[in-house]
PDB file of C-alpha atoms in Angstrom:
ATOM      1  CA  MET A  23     -29.108 -15.525   3.808  1.00 78.00           C
ATOM      2  CA  ASP A  24     -28.894 -12.395   5.937  1.00 90.00           C
ATOM      3  CA  PRO A  25     -29.373 -12.313   9.700  1.00 96.00           C
ATOM      4  CA  ALA A  26     -32.881 -11.261  10.737  1.00 97.00           C
ATOM      5  CA  ARG A  27     -33.622  -7.566  11.111  1.00 96.00           C
ATOM      6  CA  THR A  28     -35.713  -6.664  14.116  1.00 97.00           C
ATOM      7  CA  PRO A  29     -37.109  -3.443  15.619  1.00 97.00           C
ATOM      8  CA  GLU A  30     -35.559  -1.609  18.538  1.00 98.00           C
ATOM      9  CA  PRO A  31     -35.616  -3.541  21.836  1.00 98.00           C
ATOM     10  CA  PRO A  32     -37.298  -4.494  24.028  1.00 98.00           C
ATOM     11  CA  TYR A  33     -38.740  -7.607  22.400  1.00 98.00           C
ATOM     12  CA  TYR A  34     -38.386 -11.343  23.053  1.00 98.00           C
ATOM     13  CA  ALA A  35     -36.191 -14.104  21.654  1.00 98.00           C
ATOM     14  CA  VAL A  36     -36.868 -17.829  21.863  1.00 98.00           C
ATOM     15  CA  ILE A  37     -33.549 -19.688  21.626  1.00 98.00           C
ATOM     16  CA  PHE A  38     -34.112 -23.285  20.530  1.00 98.00           C
ATOM     17  CA  THR A  39     -31.001 -25.486  20.522  1.00 98.00           C
ATOM     18  CA  SER A  40     -31.089 -29.166  19.659  1.00 98.00           C
ATOM     19  CA  ARG A  41     -29.301 -32.319  18.687  1.00 98.00           C
ATOM     20  CA  ARG A  42     -31.197 -34.337  16.112  1.00 97.00           C
ATOM     21  CA  SER A  43     -31.786 -38.085  16.300  1.00 97.00           C
ATOM     22  CA  SER A  44     -30.995 -40.481  13.455  1.00 97.00           C
ATOM     23  CA  ASP A  45     -34.692 -40.385  12.421  1.00 96.00           C
ATOM     24  CA  GLY A  46     -35.103 -37.497   9.985  1.00 95.00           C
ATOM     25  CA  ASP A  47     -38.214 -38.861   8.305  1.00 96.00           C
ATOM     26  CA  GLY A  48     -40.635 -36.007   7.647  1.00 97.00           C
ATOM     27  CA  TYR A  49     -38.506 -33.469   9.479  1.00 97.00           C
ATOM     28  CA  ASP A  50     -37.665 -31.127   6.590  1.00 97.00           C
ATOM     29  CA  ASP A  51     -41.262 -30.849   5.454  1.00 98.00           C
ATOM     30  CA  THR A  52     -42.564 -30.150   8.953  1.00 98.00           C
ATOM     31  CA  ALA A  53     -39.774 -27.670   9.704  1.00 97.00           C
ATOM     32  CA  ARG A  54     -40.624 -25.721   6.545  1.00 97.00           C
ATOM     33  CA  ARG A  55     -44.338 -25.725   7.409  1.00 98.00           C
ATOM     34  CA  MET A  56     -43.604 -24.523  10.942  1.00 98.00           C
ATOM     35  CA  PHE A  57     -41.435 -21.615   9.729  1.00 97.00           C
ATOM     36  CA  ASP A  58     -44.192 -20.604   7.300  1.00 98.00           C
ATOM     37  CA  LEU A  59     -46.845 -20.902   9.996  1.00 98.00           C
ATOM     38  CA  ALA A  60     -44.795 -19.037  12.629  1.00 98.00           C
ATOM     39  CA  ALA A  61     -44.314 -16.153  10.205  1.00 97.00           C
ATOM     40  CA  LYS A  62     -48.106 -15.701  10.112  1.00 98.00           C
ATOM     41  CA  GLN A  63     -48.541 -15.487  13.895  1.00 98.00           C
ATOM     42  CA  PRO A  64     -49.373 -12.171  15.543  1.00 98.00           C
ATOM     43  CA  GLY A  65     -46.272 -10.732  17.177  1.00 98.00           C
ATOM     44  CA  PHE A  66     -43.751 -12.650  15.055  1.00 98.00           C
ATOM     45  CA  LEU A  67     -40.716 -10.498  14.175  1.00 98.00           C
ATOM     46  CA  GLY A  68     -38.371 -12.899  12.342  1.00 98.00           C
ATOM     47  CA  TYR A  69     -35.968 -15.777  12.895  1.00 98.00           C
ATOM     48  CA  ASP A  70     -32.427 -17.030  12.355  1.00 98.00           C
ATOM     49  CA  THR A  71     -31.606 -20.713  11.951  1.00 98.00           C
ATOM     50  CA  ALA A  72     -28.486 -22.793  11.336  1.00 98.00           C
ATOM     51  CA  GLN A  73     -27.589 -26.424  11.836  1.00 96.00           C
ATOM     52  CA  GLU A  74     -24.017 -27.651  12.145  1.00 96.00           C
ATOM     53  CA  GLY A  75     -23.823 -30.571  14.569  1.00 94.00           C
ATOM     54  CA  VAL A  76     -26.003 -28.640  16.977  1.00 97.00           C
ATOM     55  CA  GLY A  77     -29.105 -26.927  15.593  1.00 98.00           C
ATOM     56  CA  ILE A  78     -29.894 -23.361  16.651  1.00 98.00           C
ATOM     57  CA  THR A  79     -33.093 -21.511  15.819  1.00 98.00           C
ATOM     58  CA  VAL A  80     -33.737 -18.119  17.352  1.00 98.00           C
ATOM     59  CA  SER A  81     -37.174 -16.634  16.750  1.00 98.00           C
ATOM     60  CA  TYR A  82     -38.082 -13.063  17.675  1.00 98.00           C
ATOM     61  CA  TRP A  83     -41.437 -11.965  19.089  1.00 98.00           C
ATOM     62  CA  THR A  84     -43.052  -8.771  20.328  1.00 98.00           C
ATOM     63  CA  ASP A  85     -44.010 -10.180  23.730  1.00 98.00           C
ATOM     64  CA  GLU A  86     -44.489 -13.277  25.886  1.00 97.00           C
ATOM     65  CA  ALA A  87     -48.204 -13.553  24.999  1.00 98.00           C
ATOM     66  CA  ALA A  88     -47.301 -14.047  21.317  1.00 98.00           C
ATOM     67  CA  ILE A  89     -44.808 -16.775  22.281  1.00 98.00           C
ATOM     68  CA  ALA A  90     -47.388 -18.534  24.467  1.00 98.00           C
ATOM     69  CA  ALA A  91     -50.017 -18.423  21.707  1.00 98.00           C
ATOM     70  CA  TRP A  92     -47.602 -19.917  19.161  1.00 98.00           C
ATOM     71  CA  LYS A  93     -46.636 -22.678  21.594  1.00 97.00           C
ATOM     72  CA  ARG A  94     -50.326 -23.622  21.917  1.00 97.00           C
ATOM     73  CA  ASP A  95     -51.069 -23.574  18.154  1.00 97.00           C
ATOM     74  CA  ALA A  96     -52.495 -27.028  17.330  1.00 97.00           C
ATOM     75  CA  ASP A  97     -50.285 -27.769  14.291  1.00 97.00           C
ATOM     76  CA  HIS A  98     -47.250 -26.569  16.207  1.00 98.00           C
ATOM     77  CA  ALA A  99     -48.182 -28.635  19.263  1.00 97.00           C
ATOM     78  CA  PHE A 100     -48.340 -31.766  17.108  1.00 98.00           C
ATOM     79  CA  ALA A 101     -44.953 -30.911  15.552  1.00 97.00           C
ATOM     80  CA  GLN A 102     -43.529 -30.539  19.080  1.00 97.00           C
ATOM     81  CA  TYR A 103     -44.893 -33.982  19.948  1.00 97.00           C
ATOM     82  CA  GLU A 104     -43.365 -35.494  16.804  1.00 97.00           C
ATOM     83  CA  GLY A 105     -40.075 -33.770  17.646  1.00 97.00           C
ATOM     84  CA  ARG A 106     -39.921 -35.423  21.056  1.00 97.00           C
ATOM     85  CA  THR A 107     -41.062 -38.777  19.693  1.00 97.00           C
ATOM     86  CA  ARG A 108     -38.783 -38.933  16.666  1.00 97.00           C
ATOM     87  CA  TRP A 109     -36.552 -36.088  15.533  1.00 98.00           C
ATOM     88  CA  TYR A 110     -34.658 -34.847  18.572  1.00 98.00           C
ATOM     89  CA  ASP A 111     -32.433 -36.640  21.040  1.00 97.00           C
ATOM     90  CA  THR A 112     -32.265 -33.498  23.146  1.00 98.00           C
ATOM     91  CA  TYR A 113     -33.293 -29.887  22.981  1.00 98.00           C
ATOM     92  CA  GLU A 114     -33.325 -26.787  25.140  1.00 98.00           C
ATOM     93  CA  ILE A 115     -35.674 -23.799  24.879  1.00 98.00           C
ATOM     94  CA  ARG A 116     -34.825 -20.461  26.449  1.00 98.00           C
ATOM     95  CA  VAL A 117     -37.209 -17.513  26.513  1.00 98.00           C
ATOM     96  CA  ALA A 118     -35.266 -14.278  26.794  1.00 98.00           C
ATOM     97  CA  ARG A 119     -36.048 -10.581  26.839  1.00 98.00           C
ATOM     98  CA  VAL A 120     -33.814  -8.695  24.384  1.00 98.00           C
ATOM     99  CA  GLU A 121     -32.699  -5.586  26.231  1.00 98.00           C
ATOM    100  CA  ARG A 122     -30.264  -4.040  23.759  1.00 98.00           C
ATOM    101  CA  ALA A 123     -29.010  -4.726  20.262  1.00 98.00           C
ATOM    102  CA  TYR A 124     -26.520  -3.301  17.811  1.00 97.00           C
ATOM    103  CA  GLY A 125     -25.155  -4.311  14.484  1.00 96.00           C
ATOM    104  CA  PHE A 126     -22.699  -3.773  11.686  1.00 97.00           C
ATOM    105  CA  VAL A 127     -23.181  -3.590   7.935  1.00 97.00           C
ATOM    106  CA  ARG A 128     -20.176  -3.261   5.636  1.00 94.00           C
ATOM    107  CA  ALA A 129     -20.201   0.126   3.897  1.00 88.00           C
TER     108      ALA A 129
ATOM    109  CA  MET B   4     -22.112 -31.837  19.834  1.00 78.00           C
ATOM    110  CA  ASP B   5     -24.766 -31.355  22.490  1.00 90.00           C
ATOM    111  CA  PRO B   6     -26.551 -28.087  23.180  1.00 96.00           C
ATOM    112  CA  ALA B   7     -25.075 -26.133  26.080  1.00 97.00           C
ATOM    113  CA  ARG B   8     -26.307 -26.904  29.596  1.00 96.00           C
ATOM    114  CA  THR B   9     -26.873 -23.839  31.736  1.00 97.00           C
ATOM    115  CA  PRO B  10     -28.065 -23.220  35.310  1.00 97.00           C
ATOM    116  CA  GLU B  11     -31.587 -22.147  36.209  1.00 98.00           C
ATOM    117  CA  PRO B  12     -32.579 -18.669  34.920  1.00 98.00           C
ATOM    118  CA  PRO B  13     -32.194 -15.812  35.249  1.00 98.00           C
ATOM    119  CA  TYR B  14     -28.929 -15.383  33.349  1.00 98.00           C
ATOM    120  CA  TYR B  15     -27.961 -13.598  30.131  1.00 98.00           C
ATOM    121  CA  ALA B  16     -27.577 -14.671  26.509  1.00 98.00           C
ATOM    122  CA  VAL B  17     -25.626 -12.824  23.822  1.00 98.00           C
ATOM    123  CA  ILE B  18     -27.076 -13.742  20.434  1.00 98.00           C
ATOM    124  CA  PHE B  19     -24.536 -13.067  17.675  1.00 98.00           C
ATOM    125  CA  THR B  20     -25.835 -13.578  14.120  1.00 98.00           C
ATOM    126  CA  SER B  21     -23.721 -12.884  11.058  1.00 98.00           C
ATOM    127  CA  ARG B  22     -23.109 -13.273   7.374  1.00 98.00           C
ATOM    128  CA  ARG B  23     -19.469 -13.860   6.526  1.00 97.00           C
ATOM    129  CA  SER B  24     -17.574 -12.041   3.783  1.00 97.00           C
ATOM    130  CA  SER B  25     -15.531 -13.840   1.106  1.00 97.00           C
ATOM    131  CA  ASP B  26     -12.362 -13.143   3.153  1.00 96.00           C
ATOM    132  CA  GLY B  27     -11.946 -16.047   5.577  1.00 95.00           C
ATOM    133  CA  ASP B  28      -8.201 -15.626   6.047  1.00 96.00           C
ATOM    134  CA  GLY B  29      -7.315 -16.208   9.687  1.00 97.00           C
ATOM    135  CA  TYR B  30     -10.936 -16.528  10.764  1.00 97.00           C
ATOM    136  CA  ASP B  31     -10.912 -20.149  11.984  1.00 97.00           C
ATOM    137  CA  ASP B  32      -7.826 -19.664  14.106  1.00 98.00           C
ATOM    138  CA  THR B  33      -9.143 -16.482  15.712  1.00 98.00           C
ATOM    139  CA  ALA B  34     -12.605 -17.966  16.279  1.00 97.00           C
ATOM    140  CA  ARG B  35     -11.074 -20.937  18.077  1.00 97.00           C
ATOM    141  CA  ARG B  36      -8.906 -18.666  20.226  1.00 98.00           C
ATOM    142  CA  MET B  37     -11.892 -16.495  21.117  1.00 98.00           C
ATOM    143  CA  PHE B  38     -13.999 -19.504  22.196  1.00 97.00           C
ATOM    144  CA  ASP B  39     -11.112 -20.709  24.375  1.00 98.00           C
ATOM    145  CA  LEU B  40     -10.598 -17.246  25.836  1.00 98.00           C
ATOM    146  CA  ALA B  41     -14.322 -16.632  26.453  1.00 98.00           C
ATOM    147  CA  ALA B  42     -14.529 -19.916  28.359  1.00 97.00           C
ATOM    148  CA  LYS B  43     -11.956 -18.556  30.842  1.00 98.00           C
ATOM    149  CA  GLN B  44     -13.847 -15.325  31.581  1.00 98.00           C
ATOM    150  CA  PRO B  45     -15.583 -14.843  34.936  1.00 98.00           C
ATOM    151  CA  GLY B  46     -19.319 -15.337  34.525  1.00 98.00           C
ATOM    152  CA  PHE B  47     -19.132 -17.444  31.349  1.00 98.00           C
ATOM    153  CA  LEU B  48     -21.715 -20.261  31.365  1.00 98.00           C
ATOM    154  CA  GLY B  49     -21.347 -21.870  27.915  1.00 98.00           C
ATOM    155  CA  TYR B  50     -22.147 -21.364  24.254  1.00 98.00           C
ATOM    156  CA  ASP B  51     -23.848 -22.854  21.203  1.00 98.00           C
ATOM    157  CA  THR B  52     -22.631 -22.166  17.668  1.00 98.00           C
ATOM    158  CA  ALA B  53     -23.631 -23.222  14.151  1.00 98.00           C
ATOM    159  CA  GLN B  54     -23.011 -21.843  10.692  1.00 96.00           C
ATOM    160  CA  GLU B  55     -25.215 -22.640   7.719  1.00 96.00           C
ATOM    161  CA  GLY B  56     -25.476 -19.639   5.414  1.00 94.00           C
ATOM    162  CA  VAL B  57     -26.079 -17.453   8.424  1.00 97.00           C
ATOM    163  CA  GLY B  58     -23.819 -17.917  11.439  1.00 98.00           C
ATOM    164  CA  ILE B  59     -25.351 -18.034  14.925  1.00 98.00           C
ATOM    165  CA  THR B  60     -23.389 -18.052  18.173  1.00 98.00           C
ATOM    166  CA  VAL B  61     -25.231 -17.776  21.458  1.00 98.00           C
ATOM    167  CA  SER B  62     -23.055 -17.355  24.551  1.00 98.00           C
ATOM    168  CA  TYR B  63     -24.452 -17.527  28.076  1.00 98.00           C
ATOM    169  CA  TRP B  64     -23.316 -15.353  30.978  1.00 98.00           C
ATOM    170  CA  THR B  65     -24.196 -14.828  34.617  1.00 98.00           C
ATOM    171  CA  ASP B  66     -24.816 -11.076  34.278  1.00 98.00           C
ATOM    172  CA  GLU B  67     -24.357  -7.953  32.174  1.00 97.00           C
ATOM    173  CA  ALA B  68     -21.116  -7.007  33.935  1.00 98.00           C
ATOM    174  CA  ALA B  69     -19.484 -10.248  32.723  1.00 98.00           C
ATOM    175  CA  ILE B  70     -20.641  -9.494  29.158  1.00 98.00           C
ATOM    176  CA  ALA B  71     -19.269  -5.945  29.318  1.00 98.00           C
ATOM    177  CA  ALA B  72     -15.906  -7.152  30.644  1.00 98.00           C
ATOM    178  CA  TRP B  73     -15.588  -9.726  27.842  1.00 98.00           C
ATOM    179  CA  LYS B  74     -16.447  -7.108  25.231  1.00 97.00           C
ATOM    180  CA  ARG B  75     -13.590  -4.923  26.559  1.00 97.00           C
ATOM    181  CA  ASP B  76     -10.992  -7.729  26.687  1.00 97.00           C
ATOM    182  CA  ALA B  77      -8.050  -6.531  24.561  1.00 97.00           C
ATOM    183  CA  ASP B  78      -7.616  -9.683  22.458  1.00 97.00           C
ATOM    184  CA  HIS B  79     -11.363  -9.841  21.917  1.00 98.00           C
ATOM    185  CA  ALA B  80     -11.535  -6.157  20.991  1.00 97.00           C
ATOM    186  CA  PHE B  81      -8.886  -6.707  18.315  1.00 98.00           C
ATOM    187  CA  ALA B  82     -10.799  -9.730  16.996  1.00 97.00           C
ATOM    188  CA  GLN B  83     -13.935  -7.563  16.804  1.00 97.00           C
ATOM    189  CA  TYR B  84     -11.979  -4.984  14.799  1.00 97.00           C
ATOM    190  CA  GLU B  85     -10.679  -7.673  12.427  1.00 97.00           C
ATOM    191  CA  GLY B  86     -14.222  -9.002  12.083  1.00 97.00           C
ATOM    192  CA  ARG B  87     -15.547  -5.640  10.927  1.00 97.00           C
ATOM    193  CA  THR B  88     -12.542  -5.033   8.672  1.00 97.00           C
ATOM    194  CA  ARG B  89     -12.434  -8.454   7.008  1.00 97.00           C
ATOM    195  CA  TRP B  90     -14.577 -11.388   8.017  1.00 98.00           C
ATOM    196  CA  TYR B  91     -18.159 -10.142   8.259  1.00 98.00           C
ATOM    197  CA  ASP B  92     -20.371  -8.394   5.750  1.00 97.00           C
ATOM    198  CA  THR B  93     -22.979  -7.895   8.419  1.00 98.00           C
ATOM    199  CA  TYR B  94     -23.701  -8.939  11.962  1.00 98.00           C
ATOM    200  CA  GLU B  95     -26.189  -8.291  14.737  1.00 98.00           C
ATOM    201  CA  ILE B  96     -25.631  -8.622  18.484  1.00 98.00           C
ATOM    202  CA  ARG B  97     -28.525  -8.935  20.907  1.00 98.00           C
ATOM    203  CA  VAL B  98     -28.114  -8.959  24.672  1.00 98.00           C
ATOM    204  CA  ALA B  99     -31.035 -10.751  26.285  1.00 98.00           C
ATOM    205  CA  ARG B 100     -32.071 -11.767  29.781  1.00 98.00           C
ATOM    206  CA  VAL B 101     -33.088 -15.431  29.884  1.00 98.00           C
ATOM    207  CA  GLU B 102     -36.235 -15.530  31.982  1.00 98.00           C
ATOM    208  CA  ARG B 103     -37.250 -19.187  31.690  1.00 98.00           C
ATOM    209  CA  ALA B 104     -35.907 -22.340  30.121  1.00 98.00           C
ATOM    210  CA  TYR B 105     -36.920 -25.963  29.716  1.00 97.00           C
ATOM    211  CA  GLY B 106     -35.613 -28.921  27.826  1.00 96.00           C
ATOM    212  CA  PHE B 107     -36.038 -32.473  26.668  1.00 97.00           C
ATOM    213  CA  VAL B 108     -33.673 -35.428  26.772  1.00 97.00           C
ATOM    214  CA  ARG B 109     -34.670 -38.725  25.180  1.00 94.00           C
ATOM    215  CA  ALA B 110     -35.173 -41.378  27.825  1.00 88.00           C
TER     216      ALA B 110
END
């Protein structure tokens, strides 16, 4: 899997870090549905995700309005509720404005 | 491992996403040294890291000047050079201003 490619800044990143609980029932299916659903939202630019002890998902968005609309999406809101009820012991969400970016690709 | 705890925004996040090459020689040792060294820099607030196909490390900093100083650190600069020469096929670095943050901790 390659890191996400995004357009030139400025744009927004939502940094979601978490520690899962021992209850993983239904998590994988919902996570997959949420990634599919997020990808269809207006203003969605891509995401990166990895889990290794801590889970980190960074999603990229054109602007704050797109982030707010996705947060309010009904299916997503229910997944957030299930996350707090069952799947996460703790999480942190940071909304950040990407101001500059650069990369490297092996020749 | 718990997600990093950080002070109230605003502060900065450096989002480093990567895909490793097949050459991992010396990587673990250097990565550990760089995390230890970063933690001693003025303005460092914490980090989250996970690798699962893609690698994601998000480090948190008080301001852009602290990020620039860490980028210029001599040991870190050599590690960056080794990374491009050997350890990474591709990476992306995004410097972002964290504007708001909220979290959840199970009661």
